[in-house]
mmCIF file of C-alpha atoms and ligand atoms in Angstrom:
data_model
loop_
_atom_site.group_PDB
_atom_site.id
_atom_site.type_symbol
_atom_site.label_atom_id
_atom_site.label_comp_id
_atom_site.label_asym_id
_atom_site.label_seq_id
_atom_site.Cartn_x
_atom_site.Cartn_y
_atom_site.Cartn_z
ATOM 1 C CA MET A 1 48.541 -51.741 6.044
ATOM 2 C CA ILE A 2 49.897 -50.691 9.422
ATOM 3 C CA ILE A 3 51.645 -53.116 11.751
ATOM 4 C CA VAL A 4 51.305 -52.558 15.492
ATOM 5 C CA MET A 5 54.259 -53.951 17.469
ATOM 6 C CA SER A 6 53.469 -55.223 20.964
ATOM 7 C CA PRO A 7 54.842 -53.203 23.925
ATOM 8 C CA SER A 8 57.179 -56.094 24.787
ATOM 9 C CA SER A 9 58.622 -56.484 21.276
ATOM 10 C CA THR A 10 62.380 -56.170 20.850
ATOM 11 C CA ASP A 11 64.572 -54.290 18.393
ATOM 12 C CA GLU A 12 65.244 -57.608 16.625
ATOM 13 C CA ASP A 13 61.500 -58.189 16.216
ATOM 14 C CA LEU A 14 61.200 -54.790 14.601
ATOM 15 C CA LYS A 15 64.164 -55.432 12.329
ATOM 16 C CA ARG A 16 62.609 -58.741 11.225
ATOM 17 C CA VAL A 17 59.360 -56.994 10.364
ATOM 18 C CA GLU A 18 61.196 -54.278 8.441
ATOM 19 C CA ASN A 19 63.180 -56.898 6.509
ATOM 20 C CA ALA A 20 60.030 -58.846 5.648
ATOM 21 C CA VAL A 21 58.359 -55.696 4.341
ATOM 22 C CA GLU A 22 61.353 -54.348 2.468
ATOM 23 C CA SER A 23 62.188 -57.697 0.848
ATOM 24 C CA ARG A 24 58.847 -57.374 -1.021
ATOM 25 C CA GLY A 25 59.833 -54.044 -2.474
ATOM 26 C CA LEU A 26 57.691 -52.144 0.038
ATOM 27 C CA ARG A 27 58.815 -49.328 2.310
ATOM 28 C CA CYS A 28 58.427 -48.894 6.089
ATOM 29 C CA HIS A 29 57.642 -45.741 7.928
ATOM 30 C CA LEU A 30 58.057 -45.970 11.702
ATOM 31 C CA SER A 31 56.065 -44.141 14.329
ATOM 32 C CA LYS A 32 57.573 -44.665 17.779
ATOM 33 C CA GLY A 33 55.101 -43.880 20.555
ATOM 34 C CA GLU A 34 55.666 -44.140 24.289
ATOM 35 C CA GLU A 35 54.183 -47.639 24.465
ATOM 36 C CA ARG A 36 54.186 -48.962 20.966
ATOM 37 C CA THR A 37 55.962 -48.754 17.672
ATOM 38 C CA ILE A 38 53.761 -48.700 14.622
ATOM 39 C CA VAL A 39 55.049 -49.599 11.176
ATOM 40 C CA GLY A 40 53.331 -48.042 8.180
ATOM 41 C CA VAL A 41 53.743 -50.154 5.053
ATOM 42 C CA ILE A 42 54.009 -48.122 1.891
ATOM 43 C CA GLY A 43 53.611 -49.593 -1.571
ATOM 44 C CA ASP A 44 51.460 -52.230 -3.214
ATOM 45 C CA LYS A 45 49.867 -53.978 -0.235
ATOM 46 C CA LYS A 46 49.113 -57.101 -2.270
ATOM 47 C CA GLN A 47 52.820 -57.937 -1.979
ATOM 48 C CA ILE A 48 52.496 -59.036 1.647
ATOM 49 C CA SER A 49 49.726 -60.892 3.456
ATOM 50 C CA GLN A 50 48.293 -59.889 6.789
ATOM 51 C CA LEU A 51 48.493 -63.474 7.995
ATOM 52 C CA GLU A 52 52.215 -63.596 7.318
ATOM 53 C CA VAL A 53 52.794 -60.337 9.157
ATOM 54 C CA ASN A 54 50.677 -61.344 12.158
ATOM 55 C CA MET A 55 52.781 -64.468 12.622
ATOM 56 C CA LEU A 56 56.054 -62.586 13.004
ATOM 57 C CA PRO A 57 57.327 -62.404 16.607
ATOM 58 C CA GLY A 58 56.604 -59.138 18.375
ATOM 59 C CA VAL A 59 53.670 -58.211 16.144
ATOM 60 C CA GLU A 60 50.501 -57.439 18.103
ATOM 61 C CA LYS A 61 48.289 -56.964 15.063
ATOM 62 C CA SER A 62 48.142 -55.558 11.587
ATOM 63 C CA VAL A 63 45.368 -53.357 10.316
ATOM 64 C CA ARG A 64 44.335 -52.863 6.713
ATOM 65 C CA ILE A 65 43.565 -49.230 6.204
ATOM 66 C CA THR A 66 40.604 -48.771 3.963
ATOM 67 C CA GLU A 67 41.428 -45.169 3.184
ATOM 68 C CA LYS A 68 44.439 -44.776 0.919
ATOM 69 C CA TYR A 69 46.201 -42.367 3.250
ATOM 70 C CA LYS A 70 48.205 -44.049 6.003
ATOM 71 C CA LEU A 71 51.019 -41.922 7.360
ATOM 72 C CA VAL A 72 48.683 -39.073 8.178
ATOM 73 C CA SER A 73 46.005 -41.351 9.659
ATOM 74 C CA ARG A 74 45.289 -41.598 13.338
ATOM 75 C CA GLU A 75 45.540 -45.377 13.137
ATOM 76 C CA PHE A 76 49.183 -45.013 12.195
ATOM 77 C CA HIS A 77 49.964 -42.392 14.821
ATOM 78 C CA PRO A 78 47.408 -42.394 17.651
ATOM 79 C CA GLN A 79 48.832 -39.382 19.513
ATOM 80 C CA ASP A 80 48.343 -35.824 18.269
ATOM 81 C CA SER A 81 51.343 -34.643 16.283
ATOM 82 C CA VAL A 82 53.128 -31.464 17.170
ATOM 83 C CA VAL A 83 54.735 -29.529 14.351
ATOM 84 C CA ASP A 84 57.691 -27.530 15.539
ATOM 85 C CA VAL A 85 58.387 -24.495 13.400
ATOM 86 C CA ASP A 86 61.791 -23.439 14.595
ATOM 87 C CA GLY A 87 60.716 -23.439 18.253
ATOM 88 C CA VAL A 88 57.059 -22.484 17.823
ATOM 89 C CA LYS A 89 54.854 -25.511 18.358
ATOM 90 C CA ILE A 90 51.609 -26.185 16.512
ATOM 91 C CA GLY A 91 49.274 -28.888 17.833
ATOM 92 C CA ALA A 92 48.656 -30.864 21.038
ATOM 93 C CA GLY A 93 47.060 -28.091 23.043
ATOM 94 C CA HIS A 94 49.102 -25.165 21.793
ATOM 95 C CA LEU A 95 47.069 -22.391 20.254
ATOM 96 C CA THR A 96 48.866 -20.838 17.300
ATOM 97 C CA VAL A 97 47.788 -17.713 15.476
ATOM 98 C CA MET A 98 49.128 -16.698 12.068
ATOM 99 C CA ALA A 99 48.122 -13.281 10.837
ATOM 100 C CA GLY A 100 49.015 -10.641 8.298
ATOM 101 C CA PRO A 101 47.929 -9.220 4.993
ATOM 102 C CA CYS A 102 46.678 -11.293 2.091
ATOM 103 C CA ALA A 103 49.519 -9.934 -0.026
ATOM 104 C CA VAL A 104 52.758 -8.158 0.771
ATOM 105 C CA GLU A 105 52.294 -4.739 -0.850
ATOM 106 C CA SER A 106 55.042 -2.497 0.535
ATOM 107 C CA GLU A 107 57.510 -2.254 3.389
ATOM 108 C CA GLU A 108 55.357 0.300 5.155
ATOM 109 C CA GLN A 109 52.210 -1.832 4.903
ATOM 110 C CA LEU A 110 53.950 -5.004 6.040
ATOM 111 C CA MET A 111 55.793 -3.417 8.974
ATOM 112 C CA GLU A 112 52.585 -1.854 10.224
ATOM 113 C CA ALA A 113 50.773 -5.170 9.866
ATOM 114 C CA ALA A 114 53.581 -7.098 11.603
ATOM 115 C CA LYS A 115 53.528 -4.745 14.571
ATOM 116 C CA CYS A 116 49.811 -5.265 14.982
ATOM 117 C CA VAL A 117 50.161 -9.051 14.573
ATOM 118 C CA LYS A 118 52.815 -9.103 17.297
ATOM 119 C CA ASP A 119 50.913 -6.761 19.623
ATOM 120 C CA GLY A 120 47.835 -8.946 19.263
ATOM 121 C CA GLY A 121 49.811 -11.976 20.477
ATOM 122 C CA ALA A 122 50.154 -13.996 17.268
ATOM 123 C CA GLN A 123 53.260 -16.092 16.586
ATOM 124 C CA PHE A 124 53.348 -16.060 12.768
ATOM 125 C CA LEU A 125 53.325 -13.379 10.124
ATOM 126 C CA ARG A 126 51.484 -14.411 6.976
ATOM 127 C CA GLY A 127 51.564 -12.665 3.610
ATOM 128 C CA GLY A 128 51.638 -13.672 -0.024
ATOM 129 C CA ALA A 129 54.540 -12.776 -2.299
ATOM 130 C CA PHE A 130 53.254 -15.026 -5.108
ATOM 131 C CA LYS A 131 49.491 -14.612 -5.350
ATOM 132 C CA PRO A 132 47.306 -17.166 -7.164
ATOM 133 C CA ARG A 133 44.705 -14.660 -8.354
ATOM 134 C CA THR A 134 41.483 -15.607 -10.131
ATOM 135 C CA SER A 135 42.114 -12.916 -12.745
ATOM 136 C CA PRO A 136 45.479 -12.523 -14.488
ATOM 137 C CA TYR A 137 44.954 -8.750 -14.401
ATOM 138 C CA ASP A 138 44.877 -8.612 -10.595
ATOM 139 C CA PHE A 139 47.933 -7.888 -8.439
ATOM 140 C CA GLN A 140 50.176 -10.967 -8.616
ATOM 141 C CA GLY A 141 52.494 -10.203 -5.692
ATOM 142 C CA LEU A 142 55.982 -8.749 -5.247
ATOM 143 C CA ALA A 143 57.817 -12.092 -5.679
ATOM 144 C CA GLU A 144 61.329 -12.117 -4.156
ATOM 145 C CA GLU A 145 61.043 -8.502 -3.039
ATOM 146 C CA GLY A 146 57.974 -9.566 -1.018
ATOM 147 C CA LEU A 147 59.842 -12.513 0.501
ATOM 148 C CA LYS A 148 62.649 -10.196 1.628
ATOM 149 C CA LEU A 149 60.148 -7.886 3.258
ATOM 150 C CA LEU A 150 58.463 -10.803 5.016
ATOM 151 C CA ARG A 151 61.778 -11.966 6.467
ATOM 152 C CA LYS A 152 62.671 -8.447 7.518
ATOM 153 C CA ALA A 153 59.316 -7.847 9.233
ATOM 154 C CA GLY A 154 59.329 -11.324 10.799
ATOM 155 C CA ASP A 155 62.784 -10.773 12.248
ATOM 156 C CA ALA A 156 61.993 -7.244 13.378
ATOM 157 C CA TYR A 157 59.004 -8.442 15.420
ATOM 158 C CA GLY A 158 60.101 -11.956 16.381
ATOM 159 C CA LEU A 159 57.475 -13.661 14.216
ATOM 160 C CA LYS A 160 57.767 -16.825 12.135
ATOM 161 C CA VAL A 161 56.984 -16.367 8.459
ATOM 162 C CA VAL A 162 54.502 -18.444 6.446
ATOM 163 C CA THR A 163 54.005 -17.737 2.754
ATOM 164 C CA GLU A 164 52.480 -19.412 -0.248
ATOM 165 C CA ILE A 165 54.410 -21.387 -2.837
ATOM 166 C CA VAL A 166 52.667 -21.710 -6.205
ATOM 167 C CA ASN A 167 55.478 -23.109 -8.336
ATOM 168 C CA GLN A 168 57.814 -25.955 -7.469
ATOM 169 C CA ASN A 169 60.717 -24.103 -9.120
ATOM 170 C CA ASP A 170 60.520 -21.482 -6.356
ATOM 171 C CA ILE A 171 61.113 -23.926 -3.527
ATOM 172 C CA ASP A 172 64.712 -22.955 -2.748
ATOM 173 C CA LEU A 173 63.967 -19.280 -3.100
ATOM 174 C CA ILE A 174 61.032 -19.405 -0.674
ATOM 175 C CA ALA A 175 62.870 -21.730 1.715
ATOM 176 C CA LYS A 176 65.590 -19.105 1.991
ATOM 177 C CA TYR A 177 63.214 -16.534 3.458
ATOM 178 C CA ALA A 178 60.236 -18.362 5.020
ATOM 179 C CA ASP A 179 59.834 -20.693 8.006
ATOM 180 C CA MET A 180 56.827 -22.509 6.588
ATOM 181 C CA PHE A 181 55.427 -23.149 3.105
ATOM 182 C CA GLN A 182 51.767 -22.533 2.455
ATOM 183 C CA ILE A 183 50.074 -24.645 -0.207
ATOM 184 C CA GLY A 184 46.971 -22.762 -1.240
ATOM 185 C CA ALA A 185 43.509 -24.123 -1.903
ATOM 186 C CA ARG A 186 44.013 -23.938 -5.675
ATOM 187 C CA ASN A 187 47.133 -26.077 -5.471
ATOM 188 C CA MET A 188 45.937 -28.699 -3.005
ATOM 189 C CA GLN A 189 46.023 -31.287 -5.773
ATOM 190 C CA ASN A 190 49.146 -30.015 -7.525
ATOM 191 C CA PHE A 191 50.821 -33.335 -6.869
ATOM 192 C CA GLN A 192 54.213 -32.309 -8.226
ATOM 193 C CA LEU A 193 54.282 -29.359 -5.852
ATOM 194 C CA LEU A 194 53.150 -31.563 -2.953
ATOM 195 C CA LYS A 195 55.959 -34.036 -3.663
ATOM 196 C CA GLU A 196 58.490 -31.245 -3.910
ATOM 197 C CA VAL A 197 57.624 -29.757 -0.491
ATOM 198 C CA GLY A 198 57.524 -33.341 0.771
ATOM 199 C CA ARG A 199 61.182 -33.729 -0.105
ATOM 200 C CA SER A 200 61.996 -30.624 1.926
ATOM 201 C CA LYS A 201 62.055 -30.710 5.716
ATOM 202 C CA LYS A 202 60.376 -27.356 6.085
ATOM 203 C CA PRO A 203 56.896 -27.370 7.674
ATOM 204 C CA VAL A 204 53.943 -27.080 5.310
ATOM 205 C CA LEU A 205 50.550 -25.458 5.838
ATOM 206 C CA LEU A 206 48.213 -27.387 3.539
ATOM 207 C CA LYS A 207 44.960 -25.625 2.771
ATOM 208 C CA ARG A 208 41.859 -27.554 1.838
ATOM 209 C CA GLY A 209 40.946 -27.313 -1.835
ATOM 210 C CA LEU A 210 37.933 -25.257 -2.877
ATOM 211 C CA CYS A 211 35.905 -28.368 -3.670
ATOM 212 C CA ALA A 212 37.917 -31.042 -1.880
ATOM 213 C CA THR A 213 36.447 -33.722 0.322
ATOM 214 C CA ILE A 214 38.183 -34.395 3.618
ATOM 215 C CA SER A 215 39.503 -37.648 2.177
ATOM 216 C CA GLU A 216 41.002 -35.893 -0.871
ATOM 217 C CA TRP A 217 42.590 -33.348 1.444
ATOM 218 C CA LEU A 218 44.153 -36.019 3.655
ATOM 219 C CA ASN A 219 45.404 -37.809 0.552
ATOM 220 C CA ALA A 220 47.060 -34.568 -0.508
ATOM 221 C CA ALA A 221 48.751 -34.480 2.909
ATOM 222 C CA GLU A 222 49.804 -38.090 2.343
ATOM 223 C CA TYR A 223 51.650 -37.001 -0.823
ATOM 224 C CA ILE A 224 53.791 -34.714 1.343
ATOM 225 C CA ALA A 225 54.255 -37.294 4.101
ATOM 226 C CA SER A 226 55.107 -40.103 1.678
ATOM 227 C CA GLU A 227 58.122 -38.102 0.496
ATOM 228 C CA GLY A 228 59.398 -37.905 4.080
ATOM 229 C CA ASN A 229 58.073 -34.609 5.394
ATOM 230 C CA MET A 230 55.713 -35.163 8.326
ATOM 231 C CA ASN A 231 55.704 -31.498 9.359
ATOM 232 C CA ILE A 232 52.247 -30.839 7.990
ATOM 233 C CA VAL A 233 49.552 -28.569 9.374
ATOM 234 C CA LEU A 234 46.119 -28.720 7.743
ATOM 235 C CA CYS A 235 44.064 -25.583 7.170
ATOM 236 C CA GLU A 236 40.278 -25.487 6.740
ATOM 237 C CA ARG A 237 39.527 -22.396 4.641
ATOM 238 C CA GLY A 238 35.965 -22.955 3.497
ATOM 239 C CA ILE A 239 34.554 -24.871 0.568
ATOM 240 C CA ARG A 240 32.413 -23.885 -2.384
ATOM 241 C CA THR A 241 28.694 -24.434 -1.836
ATOM 242 C CA TYR A 242 25.471 -22.924 -3.237
ATOM 243 C CA GLU A 243 25.582 -20.158 -0.603
ATOM 244 C CA THR A 244 26.493 -16.750 -2.014
ATOM 245 C CA PHE A 245 26.282 -14.466 1.035
ATOM 246 C CA THR A 246 29.656 -15.750 2.181
ATOM 247 C CA ARG A 247 32.652 -16.213 -0.139
ATOM 248 C CA ASN A 248 32.928 -19.868 0.933
ATOM 249 C CA THR A 249 31.188 -22.059 3.477
ATOM 250 C CA LEU A 250 33.493 -22.527 6.433
ATOM 251 C CA ASP A 251 33.281 -26.209 7.302
ATOM 252 C CA LEU A 252 33.991 -26.327 11.024
ATOM 253 C CA SER A 253 32.826 -29.919 11.147
ATOM 254 C CA ALA A 254 36.041 -30.658 9.252
ATOM 255 C CA VAL A 255 37.954 -29.807 12.433
ATOM 256 C CA ALA A 256 36.237 -32.561 14.394
ATOM 257 C CA ALA A 257 36.460 -34.933 11.421
ATOM 258 C CA VAL A 258 40.188 -34.367 10.985
ATOM 259 C CA LYS A 259 40.756 -34.885 14.710
ATOM 260 C CA GLU A 260 39.098 -38.278 14.363
ATOM 261 C CA LEU A 261 40.847 -39.316 11.148
ATOM 262 C CA SER A 262 44.302 -37.819 11.492
ATOM 263 C CA HIS A 263 46.988 -36.921 14.008
ATOM 264 C CA LEU A 264 47.963 -33.768 12.124
ATOM 265 C CA PRO A 265 47.266 -30.355 13.628
ATOM 266 C CA ILE A 266 44.545 -28.277 11.980
ATOM 267 C CA VAL A 267 44.116 -24.521 11.892
ATOM 268 C CA VAL A 268 41.151 -22.561 10.577
ATOM 269 C CA ASP A 269 41.111 -19.614 8.175
ATOM 270 C CA PRO A 270 37.950 -17.636 8.934
ATOM 271 C CA SER A 271 38.999 -14.880 6.498
ATOM 272 C CA HIS A 272 38.837 -16.900 3.263
ATOM 273 C CA GLY A 273 36.242 -19.132 4.915
ATOM 274 C CA THR A 274 33.710 -16.297 5.018
ATOM 275 C CA GLY A 275 35.098 -13.484 2.868
ATOM 276 C CA ARG A 276 33.589 -10.948 5.297
ATOM 277 C CA TRP A 277 35.590 -9.252 8.039
ATOM 278 C CA GLN A 278 32.462 -8.988 10.186
ATOM 279 C CA MET A 279 32.339 -12.770 10.468
ATOM 280 C CA VAL A 280 35.998 -13.351 11.277
ATOM 281 C CA GLN A 281 35.707 -12.858 15.043
ATOM 282 C CA PRO A 282 32.706 -15.144 15.638
ATOM 283 C CA MET A 283 34.120 -17.843 13.355
ATOM 284 C CA SER A 284 37.523 -17.604 15.074
ATOM 285 C CA CYS A 285 35.857 -18.240 18.412
ATOM 286 C CA ALA A 286 33.817 -21.100 16.969
ATOM 287 C CA ALA A 287 36.922 -22.683 15.432
ATOM 288 C CA ILE A 288 38.747 -22.714 18.758
ATOM 289 C CA ALA A 289 35.678 -24.074 20.516
ATOM 290 C CA ALA A 290 35.521 -26.833 17.884
ATOM 291 C CA GLY A 291 39.080 -27.862 18.765
ATOM 292 C CA ALA A 292 41.211 -26.170 16.110
ATOM 293 C CA ASP A 293 44.902 -25.880 16.926
ATOM 294 C CA GLY A 294 45.059 -22.336 15.676
ATOM 295 C CA LEU A 295 43.909 -19.683 13.250
ATOM 296 C CA ILE A 296 45.190 -17.907 10.179
ATOM 297 C CA ILE A 297 43.672 -14.453 9.864
ATOM 298 C CA GLU A 298 44.069 -11.666 7.312
ATOM 299 C CA VAL A 299 44.978 -8.325 8.863
ATOM 300 C CA HIS A 300 45.706 -5.113 6.964
ATOM 301 C CA PRO A 301 46.556 -1.686 8.394
ATOM 302 C CA HIS A 302 44.121 -0.144 5.859
ATOM 303 C CA PRO A 303 41.796 -2.804 4.445
ATOM 304 C CA GLU A 304 39.938 -0.226 2.326
ATOM 305 C CA VAL A 305 43.002 0.199 0.074
ATOM 306 C CA ALA A 306 44.259 -3.412 0.177
ATOM 307 C CA LEU A 307 45.386 -4.815 -3.193
ATOM 308 C CA SER A 308 43.662 -8.102 -2.387
ATOM 309 C CA ASP A 309 41.044 -9.435 0.009
ATOM 310 C CA GLY A 310 40.366 -6.104 1.737
ATOM 311 C CA SER A 311 36.762 -6.997 2.470
ATOM 312 C CA GLN A 312 37.791 -9.928 4.644
ATOM 313 C CA SER A 313 40.781 -8.268 6.327
ATOM 314 C CA LEU A 314 40.646 -7.061 9.910
ATOM 315 C CA THR A 315 41.897 -3.648 10.953
ATOM 316 C CA PRO A 316 44.510 -3.695 13.731
ATOM 317 C CA LYS A 317 41.797 -2.669 16.200
ATOM 318 C CA ASN A 318 39.475 -5.482 15.163
ATOM 319 C CA PHE A 319 42.328 -7.975 15.190
ATOM 320 C CA ASN A 320 43.110 -7.055 18.790
ATOM 321 C CA ALA A 321 39.472 -7.399 19.763
ATOM 322 C CA THR A 322 39.336 -10.796 18.044
ATOM 323 C CA MET A 323 42.447 -11.997 19.867
ATOM 324 C CA ASP A 324 40.919 -10.947 23.193
ATOM 325 C CA LYS A 325 37.791 -12.965 22.469
ATOM 326 C CA VAL A 326 39.830 -15.944 21.229
ATOM 327 C CA ARG A 327 41.834 -15.917 24.464
ATOM 328 C CA GLN A 328 38.615 -15.989 26.475
ATOM 329 C CA ILE A 329 37.315 -18.974 24.533
ATOM 330 C CA ALA A 330 40.687 -20.724 24.786
ATOM 331 C CA ASN A 331 40.716 -20.253 28.572
ATOM 332 C CA LEU A 332 37.224 -21.595 28.803
ATOM 333 C CA MET A 333 38.322 -24.664 26.831
ATOM 334 C CA GLY A 334 41.335 -25.167 29.120
ATOM 335 C CA ARG A 335 43.817 -24.333 26.341
ATOM 336 C CA GLU A 336 47.118 -22.466 26.512
HETATM 337 C C1 PEP B 401 45.607 -16.780 0.972
HETATM 338 O O1 PEP B 401 45.895 -17.322 2.049
HETATM 339 O O2 PEP B 401 45.773 -15.574 0.759
HETATM 340 C C2 PEP B 401 44.957 -17.598 -0.066
HETATM 341 C C3 PEP B 401 45.071 -17.309 -1.353
HETATM 342 O O3 PEP B 401 44.243 -18.602 0.449
HETATM 343 P P1 PEP B 401 43.440 -19.824 -0.253
HETATM 344 O O4 PEP B 401 44.483 -20.620 -0.961
HETATM 345 O O5 PEP B 401 42.817 -20.518 0.899
HETATM 346 O O6 PEP B 401 42.429 -19.215 -1.183
HETATM 347 MN MN1 MN B 402 43.812 -13.767 0.733
#
């Protein structure tokens, strides 16, 4: 349930509502907007009746949320959320681009990639140091050495760093080097990992699972939010369908759906979404036109020798061309 306080309600009214909720063993999560405060009630909703809540002074109405997720729902927080990653804002009109190689391979590769990412106008450097590969015989990433290189390249070019966490035991290690955690598609329902990043304050990029519905994805985000971390950015990266020409089917309708259902920012990954570098530029443009808050794109100085995902990685030249086109679409849409 969410409880909407009326614009004229007082601090005492709010306190009374919080006490009523907490005395039943439930928890409150407040969302203070310009006009209204909204109280999200977390816990077994059978413990408190809507009638009782509606009769408390200062309460405008209460709404039973049919979906299980609350904190990430638009009902709970009607305005678009902005996630601030150490000064770089994601959401509410800002257009954020994260780019870099699939995996960190060497200092030379990463520095070259970072330069191109910066020159193209992106704000984040991406790159995996722990790679969740389909085959155990494929390159698994450079681990801490990769994290160090990411931090070094990020600092050298003034880029924020986003990198994937695959194991909850690595949380402190990754937090030391990165500005944002990435939860990959394969771990979208690794609930222990979701709770662990939820207990951290560091922003989280939550990718949609390979076969996840939008509701399952938002529930995964709720796991993070329910532990206290609201700095969540969703990422549509394609879902598994019967189509084989593309690696995945990029579901751009998810952008519009998420905008309706949630206040969280959403970025699109046209690289994993299609698996084909030729399709990255058109799908980037389409994502922005559909209202995405940003993009995450794989870029490699030499995709032909990449240790992972070369066939979907842009060359520096193609990345620049893509950014030019994206800027044109963004201008057309009245975006920054
Ligand atoms: C990645 O970003 O390199 C990655 C592994 O993505 P996903 O989890 O979407 O497959
Ligand atoms: Mn990849």
